[in-house]
Coordinates of C-alpha atoms and ligand atoms in Angstrom, one line a residue:
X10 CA -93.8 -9.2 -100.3
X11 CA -95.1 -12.6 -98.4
X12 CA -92.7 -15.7 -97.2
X13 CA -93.2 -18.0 -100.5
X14 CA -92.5 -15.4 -103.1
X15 CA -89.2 -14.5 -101.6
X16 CA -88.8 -18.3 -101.3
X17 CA -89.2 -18.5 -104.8
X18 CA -87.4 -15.8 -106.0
X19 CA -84.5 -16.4 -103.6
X20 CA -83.7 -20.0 -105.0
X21 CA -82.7 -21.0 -101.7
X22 CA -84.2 -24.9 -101.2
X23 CA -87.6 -25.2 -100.8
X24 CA -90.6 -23.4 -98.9
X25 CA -92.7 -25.9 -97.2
X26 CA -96.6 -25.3 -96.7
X27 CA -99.6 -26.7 -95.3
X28 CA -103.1 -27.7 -96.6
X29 CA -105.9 -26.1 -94.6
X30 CA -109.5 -27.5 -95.4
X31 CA -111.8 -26.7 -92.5
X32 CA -113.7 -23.3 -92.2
X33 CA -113.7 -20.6 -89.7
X34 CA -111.3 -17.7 -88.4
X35 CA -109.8 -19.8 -85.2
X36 CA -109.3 -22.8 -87.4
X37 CA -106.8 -20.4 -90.3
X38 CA -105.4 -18.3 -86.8
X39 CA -104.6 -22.0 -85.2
X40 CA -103.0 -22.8 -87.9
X41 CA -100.8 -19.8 -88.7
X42 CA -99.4 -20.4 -85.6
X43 CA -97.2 -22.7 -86.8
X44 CA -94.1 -23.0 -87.4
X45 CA -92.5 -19.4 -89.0
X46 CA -90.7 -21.9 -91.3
X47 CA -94.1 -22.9 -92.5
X48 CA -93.7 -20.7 -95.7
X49 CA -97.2 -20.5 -97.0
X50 CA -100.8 -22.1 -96.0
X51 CA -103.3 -23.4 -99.2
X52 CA -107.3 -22.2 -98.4
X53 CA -108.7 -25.3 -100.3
X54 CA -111.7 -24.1 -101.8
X55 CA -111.9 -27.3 -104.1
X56 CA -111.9 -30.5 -102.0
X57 CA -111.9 -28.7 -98.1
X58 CA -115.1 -27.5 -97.2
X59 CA -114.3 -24.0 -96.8
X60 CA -116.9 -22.0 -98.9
X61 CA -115.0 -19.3 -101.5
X62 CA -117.6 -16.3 -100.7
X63 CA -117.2 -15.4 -98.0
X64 CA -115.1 -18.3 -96.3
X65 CA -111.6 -17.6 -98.0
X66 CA -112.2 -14.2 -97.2
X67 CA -112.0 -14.7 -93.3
X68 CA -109.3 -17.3 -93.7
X69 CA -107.3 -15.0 -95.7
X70 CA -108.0 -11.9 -92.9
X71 CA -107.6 -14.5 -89.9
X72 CA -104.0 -15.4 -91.4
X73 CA -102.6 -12.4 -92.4
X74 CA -103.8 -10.8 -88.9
X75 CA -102.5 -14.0 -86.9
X76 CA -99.0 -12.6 -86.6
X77 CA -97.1 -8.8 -86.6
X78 CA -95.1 -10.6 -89.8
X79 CA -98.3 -11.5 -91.5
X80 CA -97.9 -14.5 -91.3
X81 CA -97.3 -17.3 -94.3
X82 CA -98.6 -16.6 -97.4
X83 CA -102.2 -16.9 -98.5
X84 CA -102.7 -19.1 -101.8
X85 CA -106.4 -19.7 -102.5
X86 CA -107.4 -22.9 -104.2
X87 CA -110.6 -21.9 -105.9
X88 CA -113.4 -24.6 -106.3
X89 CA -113.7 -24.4 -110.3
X90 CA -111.5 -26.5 -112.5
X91 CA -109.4 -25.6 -115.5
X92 CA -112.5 -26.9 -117.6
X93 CA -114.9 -24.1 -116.3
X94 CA -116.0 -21.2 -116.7
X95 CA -115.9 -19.8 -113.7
X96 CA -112.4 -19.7 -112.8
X97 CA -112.0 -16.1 -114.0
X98 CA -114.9 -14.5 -111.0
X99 CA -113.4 -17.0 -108.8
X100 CA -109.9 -15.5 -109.6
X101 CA -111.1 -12.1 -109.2
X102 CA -112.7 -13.0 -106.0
X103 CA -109.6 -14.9 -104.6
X104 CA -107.3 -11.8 -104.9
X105 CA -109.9 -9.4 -104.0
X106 CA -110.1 -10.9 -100.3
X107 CA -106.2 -10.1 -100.4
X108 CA -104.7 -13.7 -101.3
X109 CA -101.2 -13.9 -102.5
X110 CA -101.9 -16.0 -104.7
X111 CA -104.3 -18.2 -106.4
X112 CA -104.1 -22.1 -107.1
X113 CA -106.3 -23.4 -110.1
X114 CA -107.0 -27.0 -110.2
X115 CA -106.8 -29.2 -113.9
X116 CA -105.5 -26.3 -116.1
X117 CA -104.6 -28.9 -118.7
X118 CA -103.6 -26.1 -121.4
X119 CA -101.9 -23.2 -122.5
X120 CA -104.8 -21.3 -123.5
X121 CA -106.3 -22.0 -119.8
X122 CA -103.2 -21.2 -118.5
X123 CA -103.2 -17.5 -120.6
X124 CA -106.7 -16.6 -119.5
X125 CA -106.1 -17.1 -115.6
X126 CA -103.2 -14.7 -115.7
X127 CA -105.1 -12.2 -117.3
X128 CA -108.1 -12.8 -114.7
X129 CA -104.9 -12.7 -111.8
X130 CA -103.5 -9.3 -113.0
X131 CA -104.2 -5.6 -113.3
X132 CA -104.1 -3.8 -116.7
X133 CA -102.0 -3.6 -118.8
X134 CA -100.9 -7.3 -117.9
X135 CA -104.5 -8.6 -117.7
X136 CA -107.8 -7.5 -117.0
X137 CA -108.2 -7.8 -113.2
X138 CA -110.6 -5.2 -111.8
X139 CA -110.5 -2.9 -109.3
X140 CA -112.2 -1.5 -106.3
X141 CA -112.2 -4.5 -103.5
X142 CA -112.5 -1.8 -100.8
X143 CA -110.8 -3.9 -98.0
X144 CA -108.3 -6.0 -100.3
X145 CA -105.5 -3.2 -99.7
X146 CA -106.3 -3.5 -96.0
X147 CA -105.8 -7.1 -95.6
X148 CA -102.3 -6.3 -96.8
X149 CA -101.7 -3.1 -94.8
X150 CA -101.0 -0.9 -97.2
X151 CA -103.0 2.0 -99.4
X152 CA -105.4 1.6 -102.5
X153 CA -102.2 2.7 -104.8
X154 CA -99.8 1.1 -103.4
X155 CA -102.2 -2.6 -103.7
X156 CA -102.4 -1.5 -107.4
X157 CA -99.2 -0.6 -107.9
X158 CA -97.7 -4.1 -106.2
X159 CA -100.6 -7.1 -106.5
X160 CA -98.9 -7.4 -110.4
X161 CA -95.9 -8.4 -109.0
X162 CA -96.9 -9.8 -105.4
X163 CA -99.5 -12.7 -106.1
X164 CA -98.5 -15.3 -107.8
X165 CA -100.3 -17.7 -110.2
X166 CA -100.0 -21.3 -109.8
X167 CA -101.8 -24.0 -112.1
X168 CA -102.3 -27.6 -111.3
X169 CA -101.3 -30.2 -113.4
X170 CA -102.9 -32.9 -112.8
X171 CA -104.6 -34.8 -115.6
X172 CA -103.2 -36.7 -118.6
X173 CA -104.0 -33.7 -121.1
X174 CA -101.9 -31.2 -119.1
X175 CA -99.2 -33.9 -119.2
X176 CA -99.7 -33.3 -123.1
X177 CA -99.5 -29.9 -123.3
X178 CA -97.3 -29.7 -120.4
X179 CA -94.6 -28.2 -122.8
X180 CA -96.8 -24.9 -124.2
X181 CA -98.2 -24.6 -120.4
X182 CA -94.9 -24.2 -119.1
X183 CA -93.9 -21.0 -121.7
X184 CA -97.0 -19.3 -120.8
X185 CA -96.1 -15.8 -119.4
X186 CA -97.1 -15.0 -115.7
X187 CA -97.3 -18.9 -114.4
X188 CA -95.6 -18.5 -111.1
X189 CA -95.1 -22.6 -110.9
X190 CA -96.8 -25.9 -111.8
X191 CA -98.1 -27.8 -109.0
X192 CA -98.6 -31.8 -109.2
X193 CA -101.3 -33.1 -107.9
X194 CA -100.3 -36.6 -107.1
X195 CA -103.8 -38.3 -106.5
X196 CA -105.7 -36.6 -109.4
X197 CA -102.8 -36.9 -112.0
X198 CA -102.0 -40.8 -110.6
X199 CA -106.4 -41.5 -111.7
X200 CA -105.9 -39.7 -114.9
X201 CA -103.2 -41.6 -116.1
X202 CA -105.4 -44.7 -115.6
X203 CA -103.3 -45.7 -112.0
X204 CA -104.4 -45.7 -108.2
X205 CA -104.1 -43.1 -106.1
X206 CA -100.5 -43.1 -104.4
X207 CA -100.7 -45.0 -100.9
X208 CA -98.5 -43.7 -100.0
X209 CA -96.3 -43.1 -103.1
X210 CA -97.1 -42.6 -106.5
X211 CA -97.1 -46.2 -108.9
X212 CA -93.4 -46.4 -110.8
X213 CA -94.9 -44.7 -114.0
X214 CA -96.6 -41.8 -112.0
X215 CA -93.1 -41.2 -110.9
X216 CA -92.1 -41.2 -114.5
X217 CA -94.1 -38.0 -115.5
X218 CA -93.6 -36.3 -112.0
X219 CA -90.2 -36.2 -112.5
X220 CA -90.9 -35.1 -116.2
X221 CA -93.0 -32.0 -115.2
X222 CA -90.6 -31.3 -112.7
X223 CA -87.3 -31.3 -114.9
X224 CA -89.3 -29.5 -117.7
X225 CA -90.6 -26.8 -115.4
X226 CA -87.0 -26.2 -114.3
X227 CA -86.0 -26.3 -118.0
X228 CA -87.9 -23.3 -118.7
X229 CA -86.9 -21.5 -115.4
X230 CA -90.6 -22.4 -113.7
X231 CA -90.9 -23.3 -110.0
X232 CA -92.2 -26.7 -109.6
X233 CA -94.4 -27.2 -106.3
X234 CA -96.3 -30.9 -105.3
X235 CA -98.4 -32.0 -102.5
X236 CA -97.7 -34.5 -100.0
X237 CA -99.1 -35.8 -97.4
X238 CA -96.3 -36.5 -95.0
X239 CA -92.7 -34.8 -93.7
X240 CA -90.7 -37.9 -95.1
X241 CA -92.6 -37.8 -98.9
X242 CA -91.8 -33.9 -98.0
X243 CA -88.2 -34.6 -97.3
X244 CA -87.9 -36.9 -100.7
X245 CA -89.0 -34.2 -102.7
X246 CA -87.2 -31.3 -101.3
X247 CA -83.8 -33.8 -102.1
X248 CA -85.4 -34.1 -105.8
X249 CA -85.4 -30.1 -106.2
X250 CA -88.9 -29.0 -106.0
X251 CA -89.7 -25.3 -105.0
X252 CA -92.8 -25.4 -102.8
X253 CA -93.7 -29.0 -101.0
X254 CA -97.1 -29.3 -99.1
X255 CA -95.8 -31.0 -95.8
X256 CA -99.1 -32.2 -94.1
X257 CA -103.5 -31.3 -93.7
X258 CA -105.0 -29.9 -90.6
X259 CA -107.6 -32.9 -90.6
X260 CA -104.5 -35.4 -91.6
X261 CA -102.3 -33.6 -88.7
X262 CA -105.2 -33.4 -86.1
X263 CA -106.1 -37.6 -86.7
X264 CA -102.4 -38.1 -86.6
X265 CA -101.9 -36.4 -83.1
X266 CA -104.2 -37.4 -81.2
X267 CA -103.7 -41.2 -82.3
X268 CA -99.9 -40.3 -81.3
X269 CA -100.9 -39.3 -78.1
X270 CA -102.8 -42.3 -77.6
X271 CA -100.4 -44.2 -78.4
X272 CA -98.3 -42.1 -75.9
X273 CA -100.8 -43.0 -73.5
X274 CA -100.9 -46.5 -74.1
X275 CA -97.6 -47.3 -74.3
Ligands
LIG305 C1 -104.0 -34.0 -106.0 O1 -103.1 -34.7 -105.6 O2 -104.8 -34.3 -106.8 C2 -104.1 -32.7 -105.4 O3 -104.8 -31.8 -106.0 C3 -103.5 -32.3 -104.2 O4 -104.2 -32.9 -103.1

């Protein structure tokens, strides 16, 4: 078990993460250092610069050895979109380096949704292979017992994020094994044709965020968004989303040292 899945499962408010988009093990271990209320830390493979092979990897080691609790959960945001190909290696890939779970960016239908939870899980679920020989190790445990709980552990989270998700967004949300739907603010507000919240979302933005999130709850799916601050944070939590993305390490690192500037200047 890891912090956001009993968040999840418990029902119990939210579980609040951050967004980690620079490389190396120092950078994850600073990080995990946290807060323990910091539920669960995204590896962005997709916009942050940290390479998949074998970057995520050491971020996912450097976390889960940062702390004798483990530290927060590992979700790996792997670089290829809903639209490609490569999701289903990346998957494997993700997981194998002993990641909790797995973010996909633009799955914008049902069918997309289906084939990542087969690519996320062991037989006879999905069609996951076998045979990472450190991937039980990252988690502490033996070769059987990874098998027997990754089904069950990781979790599978899709973005939604584009106007043809938005669509579908009714079949995507029945499909079997999706863990939560997670907005993505900036890409969904440029989809839709608006731009990018600064720092909220334009009026109709709002309109389909609250949307995905009441039909998500509808059909007993956790709903999770990014943003970029502790008050859009607080907002959300008060609206009933499951997993909130509280701040960056580049957006936190600008922030405090300008605060301690300021400090200085004052
Ligand atoms: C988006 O808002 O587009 C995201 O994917 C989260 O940064």
């Amino acid at each position: 078990s890891h912090p956001l899945l009993r968040a999840l499962q418990s029902n119990q408010g939210p579980s609040y993460g951050i967004w980690l988009t620079l490389p190396g093990v120092f950078h994850a271990r600073t990080l995990a250092q946290a807060s323990s209320d910091v539920g669960w830390i995204v590896i962005d493979c997709e916009h942050g610069v940290v390479p998949l092979v074998p970057g995520a990897a050491e971020s996912v080691a450097a976390i889960k050895g940062s702390r004798p609790d483990g530290g927060p959960s590992t979700i790996v945001r792997i670089p290829a979109t809903g639209a490609s190909d490569s999701t289903s290696w990346q998957i494997k890939y993700a997981l194998d380096a002993g990641a909790d779970g797995v973010l996909i960016p633009m799955v914008s239908t049902a069918e997309k949704a289906a084939e990542v939870v087969k690519d996320a899980k062991f037989p006879p679920k999905g069609r996951r292979g076998f045979g990472s020989p450190f991937t039980h190790g990252v988690w502490g445990v033996t070769p059987s017992e990874y098998l027997a709980t990754a089904n069950d552990s990781t979790l599978v989270i899709v973005q939604i994020e584009t106007k043809e998700a938005v669509n579908n967004l009714e079949s995507i949300v029945q499909v079997d094994g999706i863990d939560a739907l997670f907005i993505g603010p900036y890409d969904l507000s440029i989809s839709l044709g608006f731009p990018p919240p600064s720092p909220n979302p334009h009026p109709e933005v709002e309109k389909v965020i609250q949307r995905v999130l009441q039909v998500s709850k509808q059909a007993n799916k956790k709903c999770a968004i990014f943003c970029a601050s502790g008050t859009q944070a607080k907002g959300r939590a008060k609206q009933g989303f499951d997993m909130i993305n509280i701040t960056s390490d580049t957006g936190s690192i600008v922030e405090g040292i300008n605060r301690h500037l300021k400090d200085t200047q004052a």
